[in-house]
């Protein structure tokens, strides 16, 4: 059995402002498709001998991941929650130990959650070619036959021109400069390093025993101490903190002597920057891509990406430019500097700007909310609650609230009173009142919340009951 393992803990800062720490690129539809990158990854490999996916993610993304899986009809995936991001080596090892405990003979296909691989059949055929190598105890990595002299990827050097068959690896190459990338492309014996792997759980354990015994001990203890949390499995945080923060390439792959490379000849992208999104979206004859409410006049080689309702983004006479407009942040960049967007994020962090990491729409297990207006002692939010979902039974120390339902029906509890509030009706929640809101209907319920008080932070909440088993700050 092959278990697909989906890694989805990254923050995708090179696609800021659309991708942020609170809601990264793998969960956002991109490049003109409706499904997200995470959804495409989780459903890419199907068929006989393929198990349900195992997802490794952080606590902030657990409900987003399961919601998006459910949208694709995947209801029984295993979700491991990392107590803290520790890079790919501990994450992959934790998945391997979890799978090994249930099937010692299993193979594991490890895939990042933010890659574009449009030809699922070609990818599945490539995995099938790699399977005998993995069954024989080899650690298989997949290399992409390059389309251009890319400086944003690491490369793999082979001893000969890549075919479709597994081949030995000569060496790993770090992200090159432009001249080196051109030389490697011309040589024809190099592949892009995709960060996709296939191996048996036994072979991976042996590799960690040989090269990372301390990490094996720490992660083994963390997996052994995992606790059930609703449908999730939370790894034990204390031993997890002892695991080194290191990638699987540095920890294992660059040290192993049983490594094979299987070339993939189909199209692939990690959408590692807005220049990659521009390529994937299919520029017109002038090299222009527009997404959302955007218009380009006399532009060339330009991306205009707009997202907000009621917004219009217009580009006039732009050349080699990236423009990404969100309700709370706008990126304007020279297309040649797409890989430097993360530096802008670091600058915003230093300034203390919330836009560096926080998305304007805050996703919760019951739905989402966004701030429409914020001032001294007041805040106005739009709140959307999924059918059948419920907010926690809670109270606030510093604020009162006024709810106005604008779509659907809300079941509202305030202290000892429960009643239904329909469209165009409202209810007042006094300071300190114990309250709850449910959506008993079959369609999303939308309301406008007006908060007033001395302090309006999200941490002003006391939870008494919660169907999602969250802590007060979760």
Short mmCIF file of C-alpha atoms in Angstrom, two decimals:
data_model
loop_
_atom_site.label_atom_id
_atom_site.label_comp_id
_atom_site.label_asym_id
_atom_site.label_seq_id
_atom_site.Cartn_x
_atom_site.Cartn_y
_atom_site.Cartn_z
CA UNK A 1 0.00 0.00 0.00
CA UNK A 2 1.19 3.51 -0.84
CA UNK A 3 0.14 6.19 1.63
CA UNK A 4 0.19 9.73 0.17
CA UNK A 5 1.62 12.13 2.77
CA UNK A 6 0.72 15.80 2.30
CA UNK A 7 2.92 18.40 4.00
CA UNK A 8 1.00 21.64 4.48
CA UNK A 9 2.58 23.72 7.19
CA UNK A 10 4.35 26.35 5.09
CA UNK A 11 3.52 30.06 4.97
CA UNK A 12 4.25 30.85 1.30
CA UNK A 13 5.58 34.37 1.91
CA UNK A 14 6.73 34.84 -1.70
CA UNK A 15 3.06 35.03 -2.70
CA UNK A 16 2.29 37.81 -0.23
CA UNK A 17 -0.17 39.50 0.15
CA UNK A 18 -2.48 36.71 -1.07
CA UNK A 19 -0.58 34.10 0.95
CA UNK A 20 0.19 34.83 4.60
CA UNK A 21 1.07 32.94 7.74
CA UNK A 22 -2.57 32.85 8.86
CA UNK A 23 -3.85 31.51 5.50
CA UNK A 24 -1.05 30.35 3.17
CA UNK A 25 -1.09 29.73 -0.56
CA UNK A 26 -1.89 26.00 -0.43
CA UNK A 27 -5.42 26.79 0.73
CA UNK A 28 -6.10 29.52 -1.85
CA UNK A 29 -7.38 28.90 -5.43
CA UNK A 30 -4.68 30.13 -7.82
CA UNK A 31 -3.79 30.10 -11.51
CA UNK A 32 -7.39 30.21 -12.69
CA UNK A 33 -8.66 26.98 -11.09
CA UNK A 34 -11.37 26.50 -8.48
CA UNK A 35 -9.73 23.82 -6.36
CA UNK A 36 -6.90 24.81 -4.06
CA UNK A 37 -3.35 23.51 -4.37
CA UNK A 38 -3.90 21.46 -1.20
CA UNK A 39 -7.04 19.86 -2.61
CA UNK A 40 -5.28 19.00 -5.87
CA UNK A 41 -2.38 17.43 -3.95
CA UNK A 42 -4.67 15.35 -1.75
CA UNK A 43 -6.60 13.92 -4.70
CA UNK A 44 -3.76 13.62 -7.22
CA UNK A 45 -2.95 9.95 -6.64
CA UNK A 46 -5.82 7.47 -6.71
CA UNK A 47 -6.38 3.86 -7.64
CA UNK A 48 -5.66 0.29 -6.44
CA UNK A 49 -2.95 0.10 -3.81
CA UNK A 50 -3.28 3.79 -2.90
CA UNK A 51 -4.43 4.54 0.65
CA UNK A 52 -6.17 7.57 2.08
CA UNK A 53 -3.93 10.62 2.50
CA UNK A 54 -2.12 11.46 5.71
CA UNK A 55 -1.84 15.22 6.28
CA UNK A 56 0.83 16.84 8.45
CA UNK A 57 -0.08 20.40 9.38
CA UNK A 58 -0.07 22.94 12.19
CA UNK A 59 -2.82 23.66 14.72
CA UNK A 60 -3.92 26.82 12.90
CA UNK A 61 -4.75 24.93 9.69
CA UNK A 62 -6.35 21.73 10.95
CA UNK A 63 -9.97 22.72 10.34
CA UNK A 64 -9.17 24.38 7.02
CA UNK A 65 -7.51 21.17 5.85
CA UNK A 66 -10.39 18.89 6.86
CA UNK A 67 -12.99 21.27 5.41
CA UNK A 68 -11.19 21.38 2.07
CA UNK A 69 -10.78 17.60 2.04
CA UNK A 70 -14.50 17.17 2.73
CA UNK A 71 -15.28 19.44 -0.24
CA UNK A 72 -13.39 16.93 -2.42
CA UNK A 73 -15.18 13.93 -0.89
CA UNK A 74 -12.20 12.84 1.25
CA UNK A 75 -13.72 12.22 4.68
CA UNK A 76 -11.34 9.79 6.40
CA UNK A 77 -7.87 11.24 6.01
CA UNK A 78 -5.50 11.09 8.97
CA UNK A 79 -4.35 14.52 10.19
CA UNK A 80 -1.25 14.83 12.38
CA UNK A 81 -0.83 18.18 14.11
CA UNK A 82 2.71 19.46 14.62
CA UNK A 83 3.04 21.33 17.94
CA UNK A 84 5.43 23.73 16.17
CA UNK A 85 6.94 23.98 12.70
CA UNK A 86 10.22 22.04 12.67
CA UNK A 87 10.88 21.79 8.91
CA UNK A 88 10.36 18.76 6.68
CA UNK A 89 12.63 16.15 8.31
CA UNK A 90 10.68 15.82 11.61
CA UNK A 91 7.34 16.11 9.78
CA UNK A 92 8.15 13.32 7.32
CA UNK A 93 9.61 11.14 10.07
CA UNK A 94 6.48 11.56 12.21
CA UNK A 95 4.33 10.50 9.27
CA UNK A 96 6.56 7.47 8.62
CA UNK A 97 6.41 6.30 12.23
CA UNK A 98 2.63 6.72 12.27
CA UNK A 99 2.23 4.72 9.05
CA UNK A 100 4.77 2.08 10.12
CA UNK A 101 2.82 1.33 13.32
CA UNK A 102 -0.20 0.43 11.17
CA UNK A 103 1.52 -1.14 8.15
CA UNK A 104 5.23 -2.00 8.49
CA UNK A 105 5.44 -2.82 4.77
CA UNK A 106 3.91 0.43 3.55
CA UNK A 107 5.39 2.86 1.08
CA UNK A 108 5.02 6.59 1.61
CA UNK A 109 4.68 9.16 -1.19
CA UNK A 110 5.62 12.53 0.31
CA UNK A 111 4.31 15.62 -1.48
CA UNK A 112 4.25 19.31 -0.58
CA UNK A 113 0.73 20.71 -0.66
CA UNK A 114 1.47 23.73 -2.84
CA UNK A 115 2.62 22.25 -6.16
CA UNK A 116 0.92 22.37 -9.56
CA UNK A 117 0.97 19.05 -11.46
CA UNK A 118 -1.84 19.26 -14.03
CA UNK A 119 -1.34 15.81 -15.62
CA UNK A 120 -2.31 13.48 -12.78
CA UNK A 121 -2.12 10.39 -15.03
CA UNK A 122 1.47 11.15 -16.07
CA UNK A 123 2.43 11.75 -12.46
CA UNK A 124 0.83 8.46 -11.36
CA UNK A 125 2.74 6.62 -14.12
CA UNK A 126 5.99 8.17 -12.87
CA UNK A 127 5.23 7.03 -9.31
CA UNK A 128 4.55 3.53 -10.66
CA UNK A 129 7.99 3.49 -12.30
CA UNK A 130 9.53 4.47 -8.98
CA UNK A 131 7.71 1.86 -6.91
CA UNK A 132 10.07 -1.10 -7.57
CA UNK A 133 13.02 1.02 -6.44
CA UNK A 134 11.25 1.94 -3.20
CA UNK A 135 10.21 -1.69 -2.62
CA UNK A 136 13.90 -2.62 -2.94
CA UNK A 137 14.81 -0.26 -0.10
CA UNK A 138 15.91 2.73 -2.14
CA UNK A 139 15.05 6.30 -1.16
CA UNK A 140 13.49 7.76 -4.30
CA UNK A 141 13.37 11.46 -5.08
CA UNK A 142 11.59 12.88 -8.12
CA UNK A 143 13.32 15.38 -10.39
CA UNK A 144 11.57 17.60 -12.91
CA UNK A 145 12.95 17.83 -16.43
CA UNK A 146 13.62 21.61 -16.58
CA UNK A 147 11.75 23.97 -18.88
CA UNK A 148 13.99 26.99 -18.28
CA UNK A 149 17.09 28.19 -16.41
CA UNK A 150 15.28 28.61 -13.08
CA UNK A 151 17.15 30.24 -10.18
CA UNK A 152 14.36 29.75 -7.64
CA UNK A 153 14.76 25.94 -7.37
CA UNK A 154 17.44 23.58 -6.20
CA UNK A 155 18.73 21.20 -8.90
CA UNK A 156 19.81 17.54 -9.09
CA UNK A 157 22.81 16.48 -11.15
CA UNK A 158 22.72 13.11 -12.91
CA UNK A 159 25.55 11.22 -14.56
CA UNK A 160 23.70 11.01 -17.87
CA UNK A 161 20.80 12.53 -19.76
CA UNK A 162 17.53 11.76 -17.95
CA UNK A 163 15.23 9.10 -19.37
CA UNK A 164 12.04 7.77 -17.77
CA UNK A 165 13.91 5.13 -15.77
CA UNK A 166 15.25 5.54 -12.22
CA UNK A 167 18.82 6.85 -12.20
CA UNK A 168 21.55 7.37 -9.62
CA UNK A 169 22.07 10.88 -8.25
CA UNK A 170 25.48 12.51 -8.70
CA UNK A 171 24.91 15.49 -6.39
CA UNK A 172 22.46 18.09 -5.05
CA UNK A 173 22.87 21.66 -6.29
CA UNK A 174 21.66 24.65 -4.25
CA UNK A 175 19.62 27.39 -5.92
CA UNK A 176 22.00 28.67 -8.64
CA UNK A 177 22.70 32.12 -10.03
CA UNK A 178 21.45 32.89 -13.54
CA UNK A 179 24.68 31.93 -15.34
CA UNK A 180 24.96 28.61 -13.53
CA UNK A 181 21.31 27.82 -14.22
CA UNK A 182 21.83 28.49 -17.93
CA UNK A 183 24.87 26.19 -17.99
CA UNK A 184 22.98 23.39 -16.21
CA UNK A 185 20.04 23.69 -18.59
CA UNK A 186 22.39 23.54 -21.55
CA UNK A 187 24.20 20.49 -20.14
CA UNK A 188 21.01 18.45 -20.16
CA UNK A 189 22.03 16.28 -17.19
CA UNK A 190 20.26 18.26 -14.47
CA UNK A 191 16.75 18.18 -13.04
CA UNK A 192 14.83 20.52 -10.78
CA UNK A 193 14.57 19.22 -7.22
CA UNK A 194 10.81 18.84 -6.65
CA UNK A 195 10.91 17.84 -2.97
CA UNK A 196 8.69 14.81 -3.72
CA UNK A 197 9.78 11.42 -2.35
CA UNK A 198 8.80 7.76 -2.34
CA UNK A 199 10.24 5.26 0.12
CA UNK A 200 9.29 2.44 2.42
CA UNK A 201 8.75 3.37 6.05
CA UNK A 202 11.36 0.75 7.00
CA UNK A 203 14.00 2.29 4.70
CA UNK A 204 13.33 5.76 6.06
CA UNK A 205 13.57 4.57 9.65
CA UNK A 206 16.91 2.94 8.83
CA UNK A 207 18.15 6.19 7.29
CA UNK A 208 17.26 8.14 10.44
CA UNK A 209 18.88 5.47 12.62
CA UNK A 210 22.08 5.91 10.62
CA UNK A 211 22.13 9.70 10.15
CA UNK A 212 19.75 11.32 12.69
CA UNK A 213 19.42 9.05 15.75
CA UNK A 214 18.64 11.95 18.11
CA UNK A 215 15.81 13.14 15.90
CA UNK A 216 14.49 9.60 15.63
CA UNK A 217 14.35 9.36 19.44
CA UNK A 218 12.61 12.71 19.84
CA UNK A 219 10.04 12.21 17.11
CA UNK A 220 9.36 8.62 18.19
CA UNK A 221 8.52 9.86 21.67
CA UNK A 222 6.33 12.61 20.23
CA UNK A 223 4.38 10.16 18.08
CA UNK A 224 4.05 7.70 20.96
CA UNK A 225 2.66 10.47 23.15
CA UNK A 226 0.19 11.78 20.56
CA UNK A 227 -3.30 12.46 21.88
CA UNK A 228 -6.64 12.38 20.13
CA UNK A 229 -8.28 15.79 19.55
CA UNK A 230 -11.63 15.34 17.80
CA UNK A 231 -10.62 13.68 14.52
CA UNK A 232 -7.02 14.95 14.75
CA UNK A 233 -3.90 13.53 16.37
CA UNK A 234 -1.77 16.06 18.26
CA UNK A 235 1.90 15.08 18.54
CA UNK A 236 3.40 15.39 22.02
CA UNK A 237 4.98 18.88 22.20
CA UNK A 238 7.70 18.22 24.80
CA UNK A 239 9.78 15.65 22.83
CA UNK A 240 8.87 17.39 19.56
CA UNK A 241 10.71 20.50 20.77
CA UNK A 242 13.90 18.41 20.99
CA UNK A 243 13.83 17.57 17.26
CA UNK A 244 16.22 19.58 15.08
CA UNK A 245 14.71 22.17 12.73
CA UNK A 246 16.12 20.80 9.46
CA UNK A 247 14.95 19.79 6.00
CA UNK A 248 14.79 16.18 4.83
CA UNK A 249 17.42 16.98 2.16
CA UNK A 250 20.02 18.11 4.68
CA UNK A 251 19.08 15.55 7.34
CA UNK A 252 18.92 12.42 5.18
CA UNK A 253 18.96 12.72 1.40
CA UNK A 254 22.36 14.37 1.01
CA UNK A 255 23.89 11.74 3.31
CA UNK A 256 22.22 8.57 2.03
CA UNK A 257 23.98 6.12 -0.28
CA UNK A 258 20.77 4.36 -1.40
CA UNK A 259 19.20 7.26 -3.29
CA UNK A 260 17.55 7.02 -6.72
CA UNK A 261 16.14 9.77 -8.91
CA UNK A 262 13.10 9.27 -11.13
CA UNK A 263 12.68 12.00 -13.77
CA UNK A 264 9.24 13.49 -14.32
CA UNK A 265 8.75 14.81 -17.86
CA UNK A 266 5.39 16.51 -17.35
CA UNK A 267 4.63 20.07 -16.37
CA UNK A 268 5.26 21.04 -12.74
CA UNK A 269 5.45 24.25 -10.70
CA UNK A 270 5.74 25.02 -7.01
CA UNK A 271 4.15 28.46 -7.57
CA UNK A 272 7.10 29.85 -5.69
CA UNK A 273 6.49 33.46 -6.68
CA UNK A 274 4.14 35.76 -8.55
CA UNK A 275 6.19 35.23 -11.70
CA UNK A 276 5.24 31.54 -11.51
CA UNK A 277 1.57 32.44 -11.06
CA UNK A 278 1.86 34.67 -14.14
CA UNK A 279 3.25 31.74 -16.16
CA UNK A 280 0.64 29.26 -14.92
CA UNK A 281 -2.28 31.60 -15.61
CA UNK A 282 -1.43 31.75 -19.34
CA UNK A 283 -0.45 35.26 -20.42
CA UNK A 284 -2.11 36.70 -23.53
CA UNK A 285 -0.23 37.76 -26.67
CA UNK A 286 1.08 40.85 -24.84
CA UNK A 287 2.20 38.81 -21.85
CA UNK A 288 -0.63 40.15 -19.68
CA UNK A 289 -2.60 38.26 -17.02
CA UNK A 290 -5.58 39.82 -15.24
CA UNK A 291 -7.46 38.14 -12.41
CA UNK A 292 -10.58 39.42 -10.71
CA UNK A 293 -11.76 43.04 -11.14
CA UNK A 294 -8.65 44.16 -13.04
CA UNK A 295 -8.07 45.87 -16.42
CA UNK A 296 -4.83 46.30 -18.35
CA UNK A 297 -4.38 49.15 -20.87
CA UNK A 298 -1.27 49.16 -23.07
CA UNK A 299 0.57 46.78 -20.71
CA UNK A 300 3.19 44.13 -21.47
CA UNK A 301 4.46 41.17 -19.43
CA UNK A 302 2.35 42.25 -16.49
CA UNK A 303 0.20 40.53 -13.83
CA UNK A 304 -2.80 42.38 -12.34
CA UNK A 305 -4.41 40.33 -9.57
CA UNK A 306 -7.38 41.86 -7.72
CA UNK A 307 -9.49 40.13 -5.07
CA UNK A 308 -11.81 42.47 -3.19
CA UNK A 309 -15.51 42.97 -3.82
CA UNK A 310 -16.18 46.43 -5.22
CA UNK A 311 -12.51 46.93 -6.09
CA UNK A 312 -11.15 47.89 -9.51
CA UNK A 313 -7.45 47.67 -10.34
CA UNK A 314 -6.32 49.35 -13.56
CA UNK A 315 -2.86 49.12 -15.06
CA UNK A 316 -1.87 51.74 -17.64
CA UNK A 317 1.33 51.49 -19.66
CA UNK A 318 2.96 48.96 -17.32
CA UNK A 319 5.94 46.86 -18.40
CA UNK A 320 7.26 43.79 -16.53
CA UNK A 321 5.21 44.57 -13.44
CA UNK A 322 3.41 42.54 -10.78
CA UNK A 323 0.40 44.12 -9.05
CA UNK A 324 -1.51 42.19 -6.39
CA UNK A 325 -4.32 44.05 -4.60
CA UNK A 326 -6.00 42.84 -1.41
CA UNK A 327 -8.46 44.82 0.74
CA UNK A 328 -5.73 45.65 3.25
CA UNK A 329 -2.48 45.48 1.27
CA UNK A 330 -1.16 46.08 -2.26
CA UNK A 331 2.03 44.72 -3.81
CA UNK A 332 3.62 46.53 -6.77
CA UNK A 333 6.88 44.97 -7.93
CA UNK A 334 9.21 44.64 -10.86
CA UNK A 335 8.59 41.17 -12.30
CA UNK A 336 12.31 40.36 -12.19
CA UNK A 337 12.27 40.69 -8.38
CA UNK A 338 9.42 38.28 -7.66
CA UNK A 339 11.67 36.10 -5.48
CA UNK A 340 12.35 39.07 -3.18
CA UNK A 341 8.76 39.51 -1.97
CA UNK A 342 9.57 37.72 1.27
CA UNK A 343 11.96 40.60 2.06
CA UNK A 344 8.96 42.94 1.94
CA UNK A 345 7.19 40.69 4.45
CA UNK A 346 10.18 40.93 6.80
CA UNK A 347 10.11 44.72 6.50
CA UNK A 348 6.43 44.75 7.46
CA UNK A 349 7.17 42.52 10.46
CA UNK A 350 9.79 44.98 11.67
CA UNK A 351 7.22 47.79 11.33
CA UNK A 352 4.74 45.74 13.34
CA UNK A 353 2.21 45.76 10.49
CA UNK A 354 -0.50 43.14 10.92
CA UNK A 355 -0.60 42.67 7.14
CA UNK A 356 2.75 40.87 7.28
CA UNK A 357 1.17 37.68 8.59
CA UNK A 358 -2.53 38.17 9.23
CA UNK A 359 -5.12 37.66 6.52
CA UNK A 360 -8.11 40.05 6.54
CA UNK A 361 -10.49 37.10 6.55
CA UNK A 362 -10.09 34.99 9.70
CA UNK A 363 -11.06 31.36 9.14
CA UNK A 364 -12.51 29.35 12.02
CA UNK A 365 -13.92 25.79 12.22
CA UNK A 366 -17.46 27.18 12.09
CA UNK A 367 -16.87 29.54 9.14
CA UNK A 368 -15.10 32.89 8.89
CA UNK A 369 -15.24 36.57 9.77
CA UNK A 370 -13.70 39.80 8.55
CA UNK A 371 -13.49 43.31 9.96
CA UNK A 372 -15.41 45.90 7.94
CA UNK A 373 -14.69 48.91 10.15
CA UNK A 374 -12.53 49.49 13.23
CA UNK A 375 -12.35 52.61 15.36
CA UNK A 376 -11.96 53.85 18.90
CA UNK A 377 -14.19 51.62 21.07
CA UNK A 378 -16.06 50.00 18.17
CA UNK A 379 -15.61 47.30 15.52
CA UNK A 380 -17.94 46.08 12.75
CA UNK A 381 -17.55 42.53 11.43
CA UNK A 382 -19.15 40.35 8.80
CA UNK A 383 -19.55 36.80 10.14
CA UNK A 384 -20.41 33.74 8.02
CA UNK A 385 -21.45 30.52 9.80
CA UNK A 386 -21.58 27.22 7.90
CA UNK A 387 -24.79 25.15 7.92
CA UNK A 388 -25.02 23.10 11.11
CA UNK A 389 -22.05 24.88 12.69
CA UNK A 390 -22.00 26.61 16.08
CA UNK A 391 -19.81 29.15 17.83
CA UNK A 392 -18.72 28.35 21.37
CA UNK A 393 -20.76 29.20 24.46
CA UNK A 394 -18.83 32.25 25.64
CA UNK A 395 -18.78 35.62 27.32
CA UNK A 396 -16.67 38.78 27.13
CA UNK A 397 -15.17 40.94 29.85
CA UNK A 398 -14.66 44.16 27.90
CA UNK A 399 -17.24 44.38 25.13
CA UNK A 400 -20.92 44.12 24.28
CA UNK A 401 -22.22 43.03 20.87
CA UNK A 402 -25.14 43.69 18.56
CA UNK A 403 -25.93 41.02 15.92
CA UNK A 404 -27.96 41.74 12.77
CA UNK A 405 -28.77 38.72 10.58
CA UNK A 406 -28.61 39.58 6.86
CA UNK A 407 -28.92 36.05 5.36
CA UNK A 408 -30.22 32.78 6.76
CA UNK A 409 -31.40 32.14 10.30
CA UNK A 410 -29.44 32.18 13.56
CA UNK A 411 -30.28 30.27 16.71
CA UNK A 412 -29.12 32.62 19.46
CA UNK A 413 -28.67 31.86 23.15
CA UNK A 414 -28.23 34.76 25.60
CA UNK A 415 -27.97 33.63 29.23
CA UNK A 416 -31.15 31.56 29.80
CA UNK A 417 -33.01 32.61 26.64
CA UNK A 418 -32.78 30.88 23.23
CA UNK A 419 -34.58 32.09 20.10
CA UNK A 420 -34.40 32.14 16.32
CA UNK A 421 -33.29 35.35 14.62
CA UNK A 422 -34.15 35.62 10.93
CA UNK A 423 -33.10 37.97 8.15
CA UNK A 424 -33.38 41.67 9.08
CA UNK A 425 -33.76 40.85 12.78
CA UNK A 426 -31.22 41.65 15.50
CA UNK A 427 -30.27 40.80 19.06
CA UNK A 428 -28.21 42.62 21.71
CA UNK A 429 -25.54 40.79 23.76
CA UNK A 430 -24.84 42.74 26.98
CA UNK A 431 -21.38 42.93 28.51
CA UNK A 432 -20.68 39.72 30.43
CA UNK A 433 -23.70 37.79 29.07
CA UNK A 434 -23.12 34.11 28.32
CA UNK A 435 -24.06 33.60 24.68
CA UNK A 436 -23.87 31.30 21.70
CA UNK A 437 -24.83 31.36 18.03
CA UNK A 438 -25.78 28.35 15.88
CA UNK A 439 -26.77 28.00 12.24
CA UNK A 440 -29.63 25.46 12.23
CA UNK A 441 -30.31 25.93 8.51
CA UNK A 442 -29.13 24.34 5.26
CA UNK A 443 -27.44 27.44 3.84
CA UNK A 444 -24.66 29.70 5.20
CA UNK A 445 -25.86 32.26 7.73
CA UNK A 446 -24.47 35.80 7.45
CA UNK A 447 -24.66 38.47 10.10
CA UNK A 448 -23.17 41.85 10.86
CA UNK A 449 -21.68 42.16 14.35
CA UNK A 450 -21.17 45.56 15.96
CA UNK A 451 -18.84 45.45 18.98
CA UNK A 452 -18.49 48.31 21.46
CA UNK A 453 -16.20 48.48 24.46
CA UNK A 454 -12.84 49.46 25.90
CA UNK A 455 -11.01 46.45 24.45
CA UNK A 456 -11.97 44.58 21.26
CA UNK A 457 -9.21 41.96 20.92
CA UNK A 458 -9.97 38.37 19.90
CA UNK A 459 -8.51 37.14 23.18
CA UNK A 460 -11.33 38.76 25.19
CA UNK A 461 -13.26 35.52 25.37
CA UNK A 462 -14.18 33.04 28.07
CA UNK A 463 -15.32 29.69 26.65
CA UNK A 464 -17.70 27.46 28.59
CA UNK A 465 -18.54 24.89 25.91
CA UNK A 466 -17.08 24.32 22.46
CA UNK A 467 -17.88 21.55 19.99
CA UNK A 468 -14.42 22.06 18.44
CA UNK A 469 -12.52 21.52 21.73
CA UNK A 470 -10.58 24.77 21.40
CA UNK A 471 -8.72 26.65 24.08
CA UNK A 472 -9.62 30.31 24.70
CA UNK A 473 -6.91 31.56 22.35
CA UNK A 474 -7.37 28.88 19.71
#
